[in-house]
Coordinates of C-alpha atoms in Angstrom, one line a residue:
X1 CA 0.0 0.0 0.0
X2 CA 1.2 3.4 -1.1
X3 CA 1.4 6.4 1.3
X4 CA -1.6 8.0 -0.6
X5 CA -3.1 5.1 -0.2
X6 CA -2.7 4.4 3.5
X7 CA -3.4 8.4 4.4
X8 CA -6.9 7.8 2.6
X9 CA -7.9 4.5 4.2
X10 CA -6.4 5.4 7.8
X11 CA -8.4 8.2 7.7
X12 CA -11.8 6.3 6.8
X13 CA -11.0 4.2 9.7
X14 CA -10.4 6.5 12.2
X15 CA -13.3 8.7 11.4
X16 CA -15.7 5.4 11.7
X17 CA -14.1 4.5 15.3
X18 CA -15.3 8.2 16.5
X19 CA -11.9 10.4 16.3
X20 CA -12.9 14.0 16.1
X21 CA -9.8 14.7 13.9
X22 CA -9.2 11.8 11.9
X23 CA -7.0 13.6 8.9
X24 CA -4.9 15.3 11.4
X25 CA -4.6 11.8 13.1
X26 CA -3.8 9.7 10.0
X27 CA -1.7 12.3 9.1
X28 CA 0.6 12.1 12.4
X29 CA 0.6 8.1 12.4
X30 CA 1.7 8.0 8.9
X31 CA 4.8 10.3 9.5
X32 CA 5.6 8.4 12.5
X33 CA 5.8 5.2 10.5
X34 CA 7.9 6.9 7.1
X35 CA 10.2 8.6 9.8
X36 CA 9.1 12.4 8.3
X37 CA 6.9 15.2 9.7
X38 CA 3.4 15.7 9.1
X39 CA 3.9 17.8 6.1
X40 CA 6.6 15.7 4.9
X41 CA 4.0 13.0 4.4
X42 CA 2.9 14.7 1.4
X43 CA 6.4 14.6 -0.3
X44 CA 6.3 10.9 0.1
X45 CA 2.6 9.8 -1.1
X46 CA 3.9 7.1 -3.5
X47 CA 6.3 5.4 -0.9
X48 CA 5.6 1.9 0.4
X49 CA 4.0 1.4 3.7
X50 CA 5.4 -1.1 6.1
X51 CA 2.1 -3.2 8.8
X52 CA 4.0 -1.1 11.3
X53 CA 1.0 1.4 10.6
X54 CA -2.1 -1.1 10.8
X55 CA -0.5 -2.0 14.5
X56 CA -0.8 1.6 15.3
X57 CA -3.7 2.5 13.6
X58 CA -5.8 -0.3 15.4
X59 CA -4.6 1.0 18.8
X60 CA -5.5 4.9 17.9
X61 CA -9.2 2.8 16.4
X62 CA -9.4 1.7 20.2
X63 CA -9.2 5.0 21.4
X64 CA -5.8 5.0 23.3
X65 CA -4.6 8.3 23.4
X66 CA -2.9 9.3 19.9
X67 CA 0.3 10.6 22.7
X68 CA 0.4 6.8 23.5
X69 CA 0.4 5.5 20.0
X70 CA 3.4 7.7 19.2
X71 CA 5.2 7.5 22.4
X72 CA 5.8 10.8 22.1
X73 CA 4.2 14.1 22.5
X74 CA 5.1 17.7 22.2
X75 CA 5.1 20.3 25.0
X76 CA 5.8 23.7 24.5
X77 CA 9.8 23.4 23.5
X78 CA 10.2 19.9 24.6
X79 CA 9.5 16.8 23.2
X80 CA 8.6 14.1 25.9
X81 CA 8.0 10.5 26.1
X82 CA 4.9 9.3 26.5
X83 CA 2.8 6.0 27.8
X84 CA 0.2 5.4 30.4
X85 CA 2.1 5.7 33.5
X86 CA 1.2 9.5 33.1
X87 CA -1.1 11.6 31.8
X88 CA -1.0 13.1 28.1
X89 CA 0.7 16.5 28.6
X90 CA -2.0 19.2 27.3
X91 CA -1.9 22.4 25.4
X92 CA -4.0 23.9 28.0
X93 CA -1.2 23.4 30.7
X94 CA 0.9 25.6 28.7
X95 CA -0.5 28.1 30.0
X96 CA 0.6 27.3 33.7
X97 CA 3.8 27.2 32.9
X98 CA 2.9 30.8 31.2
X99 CA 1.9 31.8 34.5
X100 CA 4.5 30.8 36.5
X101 CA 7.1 32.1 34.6
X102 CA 5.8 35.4 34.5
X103 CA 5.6 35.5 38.5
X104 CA 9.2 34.4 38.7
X105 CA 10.6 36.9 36.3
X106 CA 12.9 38.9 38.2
X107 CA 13.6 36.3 40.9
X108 CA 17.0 34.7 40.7
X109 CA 17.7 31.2 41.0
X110 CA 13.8 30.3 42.7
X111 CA 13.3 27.1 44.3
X112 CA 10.2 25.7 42.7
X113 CA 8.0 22.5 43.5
X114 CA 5.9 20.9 41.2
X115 CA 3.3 18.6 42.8
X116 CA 2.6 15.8 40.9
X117 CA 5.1 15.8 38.2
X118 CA 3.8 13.3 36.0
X119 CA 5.4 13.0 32.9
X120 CA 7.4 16.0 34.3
X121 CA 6.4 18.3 31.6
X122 CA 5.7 21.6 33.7
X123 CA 9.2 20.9 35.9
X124 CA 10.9 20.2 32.9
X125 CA 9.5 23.3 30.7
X126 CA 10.1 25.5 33.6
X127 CA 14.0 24.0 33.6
X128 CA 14.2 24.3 30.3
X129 CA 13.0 27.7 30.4
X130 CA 14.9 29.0 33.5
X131 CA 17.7 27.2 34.2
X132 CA 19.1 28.5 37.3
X133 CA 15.6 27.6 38.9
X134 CA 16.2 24.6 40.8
X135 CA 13.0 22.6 40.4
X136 CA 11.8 19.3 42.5
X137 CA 9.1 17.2 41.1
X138 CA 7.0 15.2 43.4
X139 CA 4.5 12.1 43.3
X140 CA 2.7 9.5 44.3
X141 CA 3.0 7.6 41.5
X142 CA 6.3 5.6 41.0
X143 CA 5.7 5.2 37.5
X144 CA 5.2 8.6 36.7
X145 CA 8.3 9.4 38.8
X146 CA 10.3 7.2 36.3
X147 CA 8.6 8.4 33.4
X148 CA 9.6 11.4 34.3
X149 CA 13.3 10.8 35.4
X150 CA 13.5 9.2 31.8
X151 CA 12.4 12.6 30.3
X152 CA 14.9 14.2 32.0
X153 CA 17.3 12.9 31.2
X154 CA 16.6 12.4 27.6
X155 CA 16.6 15.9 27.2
X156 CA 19.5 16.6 29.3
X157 CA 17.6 18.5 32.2
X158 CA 18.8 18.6 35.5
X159 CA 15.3 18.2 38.1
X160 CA 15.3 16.4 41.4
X161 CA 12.7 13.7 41.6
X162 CA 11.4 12.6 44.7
X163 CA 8.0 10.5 46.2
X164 CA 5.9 12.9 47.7
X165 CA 2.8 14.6 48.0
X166 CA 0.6 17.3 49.0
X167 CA 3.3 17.6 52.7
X168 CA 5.8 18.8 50.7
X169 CA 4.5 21.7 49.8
X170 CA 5.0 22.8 53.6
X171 CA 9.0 22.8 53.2
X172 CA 8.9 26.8 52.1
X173 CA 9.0 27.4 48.3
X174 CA 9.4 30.6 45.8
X175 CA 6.9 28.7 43.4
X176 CA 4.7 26.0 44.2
X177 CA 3.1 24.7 40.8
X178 CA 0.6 21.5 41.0
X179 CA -1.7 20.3 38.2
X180 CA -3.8 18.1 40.9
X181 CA -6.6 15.7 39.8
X182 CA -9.5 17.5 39.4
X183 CA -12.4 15.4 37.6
X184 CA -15.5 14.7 39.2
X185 CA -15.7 11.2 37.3
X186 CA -14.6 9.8 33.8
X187 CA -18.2 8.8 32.5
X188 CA -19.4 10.5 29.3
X189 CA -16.6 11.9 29.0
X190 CA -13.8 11.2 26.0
X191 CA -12.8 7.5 26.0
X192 CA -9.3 8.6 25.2
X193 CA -9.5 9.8 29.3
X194 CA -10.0 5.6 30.1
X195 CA -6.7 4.9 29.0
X196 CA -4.9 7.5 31.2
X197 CA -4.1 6.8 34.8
X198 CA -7.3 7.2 36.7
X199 CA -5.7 8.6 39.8
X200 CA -4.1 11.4 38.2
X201 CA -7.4 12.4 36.8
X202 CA -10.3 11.9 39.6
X203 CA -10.0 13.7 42.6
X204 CA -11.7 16.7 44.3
X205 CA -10.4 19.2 46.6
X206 CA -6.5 18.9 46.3
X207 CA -6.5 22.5 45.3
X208 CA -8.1 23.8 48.7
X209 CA -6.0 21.4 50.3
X210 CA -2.5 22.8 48.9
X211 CA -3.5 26.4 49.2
X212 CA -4.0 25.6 53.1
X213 CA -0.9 23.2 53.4
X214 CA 1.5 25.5 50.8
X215 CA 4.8 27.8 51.9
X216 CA 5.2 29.8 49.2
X217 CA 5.4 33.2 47.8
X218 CA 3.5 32.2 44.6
X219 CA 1.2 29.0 43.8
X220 CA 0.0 28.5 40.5
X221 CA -2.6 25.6 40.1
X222 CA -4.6 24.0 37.1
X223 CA -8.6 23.7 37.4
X224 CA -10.8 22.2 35.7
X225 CA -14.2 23.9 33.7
X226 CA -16.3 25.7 36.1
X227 CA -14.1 25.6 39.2
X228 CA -11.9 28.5 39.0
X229 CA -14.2 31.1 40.7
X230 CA -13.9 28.5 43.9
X231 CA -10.4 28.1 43.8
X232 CA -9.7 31.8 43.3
X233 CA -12.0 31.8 46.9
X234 CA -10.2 29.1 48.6
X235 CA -6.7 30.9 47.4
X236 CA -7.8 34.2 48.6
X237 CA -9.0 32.6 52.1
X238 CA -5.7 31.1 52.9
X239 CA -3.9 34.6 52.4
X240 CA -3.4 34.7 48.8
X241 CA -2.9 38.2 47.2
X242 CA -3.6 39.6 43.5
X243 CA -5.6 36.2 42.6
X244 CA -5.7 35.6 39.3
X245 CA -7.4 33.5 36.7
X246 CA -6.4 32.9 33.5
X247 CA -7.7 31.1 30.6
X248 CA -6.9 28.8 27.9
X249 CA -6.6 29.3 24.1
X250 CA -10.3 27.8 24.3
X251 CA -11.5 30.6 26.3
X252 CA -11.9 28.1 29.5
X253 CA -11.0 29.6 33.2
X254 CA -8.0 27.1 33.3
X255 CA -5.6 28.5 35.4
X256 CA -5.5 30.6 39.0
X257 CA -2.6 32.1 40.9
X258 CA -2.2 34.5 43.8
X259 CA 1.0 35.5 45.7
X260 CA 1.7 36.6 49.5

C-alpha cells in the first residue's frame, strides 16, 4: 500500500471509530511510521508502507490516546516520552507554565516545587526555560516518577525527583506549581481519558488542600471547567494576594494564581 493510499484509508477508519480529527490523526501516524513530519507526508505519497501502521492505527481505532500511539508528544519546547504511566501533557497546561514564569521573572535562582510531576512536563518546561531555577518534582506515583526521570534525562535536564505529596508543599518554596486531579468522574466523558491513569485524573479538593498546606510566595494551580471562581476563593482565604485567573486558548477559566 502506497502512502496515498494508506493516508486515505487510515483516515476512513479512524473517522468510523469516532476520532474528532481523523485527517490530522492519520496524518501524524503516517509520519511516525515513514520517519518524516506531518507535512513531509505529502512529499512521500507514492512510498511503500510497512504493517507497522495497521498495528498503530488499530490502537488509535481503540481510542488509546494518539500521545500513546506515538510514544511521544510535544510540550511547549520539549519533546517528551509518553505512555500510560502518566497523563497526556495538554496544550491547556501551557499556560501554567505561562503563568508561573511570568511571577518568577525577576527572581534569581527560585526554588520551585511541582506537585505531581507526572510525565514531568511543567518541571521540565520551567527547567528548560529557566535554568538556574532549581526545580523538584514530586508524586505518588512511581511510575510517573520514572517516566519522568527518563524525560529528563533524555533531554539533558537537570530536576530532582522525589516520592511525595501534597506535605511537601509545607517545606517553604518561591513557586509551588501543581496540576492536581481534578475530575468529578470519567463517565461521558472522552474514551481517550480511560486509558490515562485514573488517579491522576479523579479527585476533588487537592486544590483547597495545597492552598491551606502550601509555603510559598506564589502558587500557580490548574482547574478544571467551572471551578476557578472556587479556587480563586479558597486561594484568597488562605492569604493569597492579586488572585488571578487565567484562561486557555479555548477561552476556559483554566488556570488561578495569587501570591503573598
Amino acid at each position: 500500500m502506497t502512502a496515498r493510499e494508506a493516508l486515505a484509508a487510515a483516515e476512513r477508519r479512524l473517522a468510523a471509530a469516532g476520532i474528532e480529527t481523523p485527517r490530522v490523526d492519520a496524518e501524524l501516524l503516517l509520519a511516525h511510521v515513514l520517519g518524516t513530519t506531518r507535512s513531509g507526508v505529502y512529499a512521500e505519497l507514492d512510498r511503500e508502507v510497512d504493517d507497522s501502521l495497521e498495528t498503530l492505527l488499530v490502537r488509535r481505532e481503540q481510542r488509546e490516546p494518539l500521545a500513546y500511539v506515538l510514544g511521544e508528544w510535544g510540550f511547549r519546547r520539549l519533546i517528551l516520552k509518553t505512555d500510560a504511566r502518566a497523563l497526556v501533557p495538554r496544550p491547556e497546561t501551557e499556560i501554567v507554565v505561562d503563568r508561573a514564569l511570568a511571577l518568577l521573572d525577576g527572581l534569581r535562582s527560585p526554588r520551585v516545587l511541582d506537585i505531581g510531576v507526572g510525565s514531568g512536563a511543567i518541571a521540565l518546561a520551567l527547567k528548560d526555560e529557566r535554568p538556574d531555577a532549581t526545580i523538584v518534582g514530586v508524586d505518588v506515583s512511581q511510575d510517573a516518577l520514572a517516566l519522568a526521570a527518563e524525560n529528563a534525562e533524555r533531554l539533558g535536564l537537570d530536576v530532582e525527583l522525589h516520592t511525595g505529596g501534597l506535605e511537601t508543599a509545607a517545606a517553604g518554596w518561591d513557586l509551588i506549581v501543581s496540576n492536581p486531579p481534578y475530575v468529578d468522574t470519567l463517565d461521558g466523558l472522552q474514551p481517550e481519558l480511560h486509558h490515562e491513569p485514573v488517579q491522576a485524573l479523579v479527585g476533588a479538593g487537592f486544590h483547597e488542600r495545597i492552598a491551606e498546606v502550601a509555603r510559598t510566595r506564589f502558587l500557580v494551580l490548574e482547574v478544571g471547567d467551572g471551578q476557578a471562581d472556587a479556587v480563586a476563593g479558597a486561594l484568597s482565604a488562605a492569604g493569597y494576594d492579586a488572585v488571578t485567573i487565567t484562561a486557555d486558548l479555548a477561552g476556559v477559566s483554566r488556570v488561578v494564581d495569587g501570591s503573598r
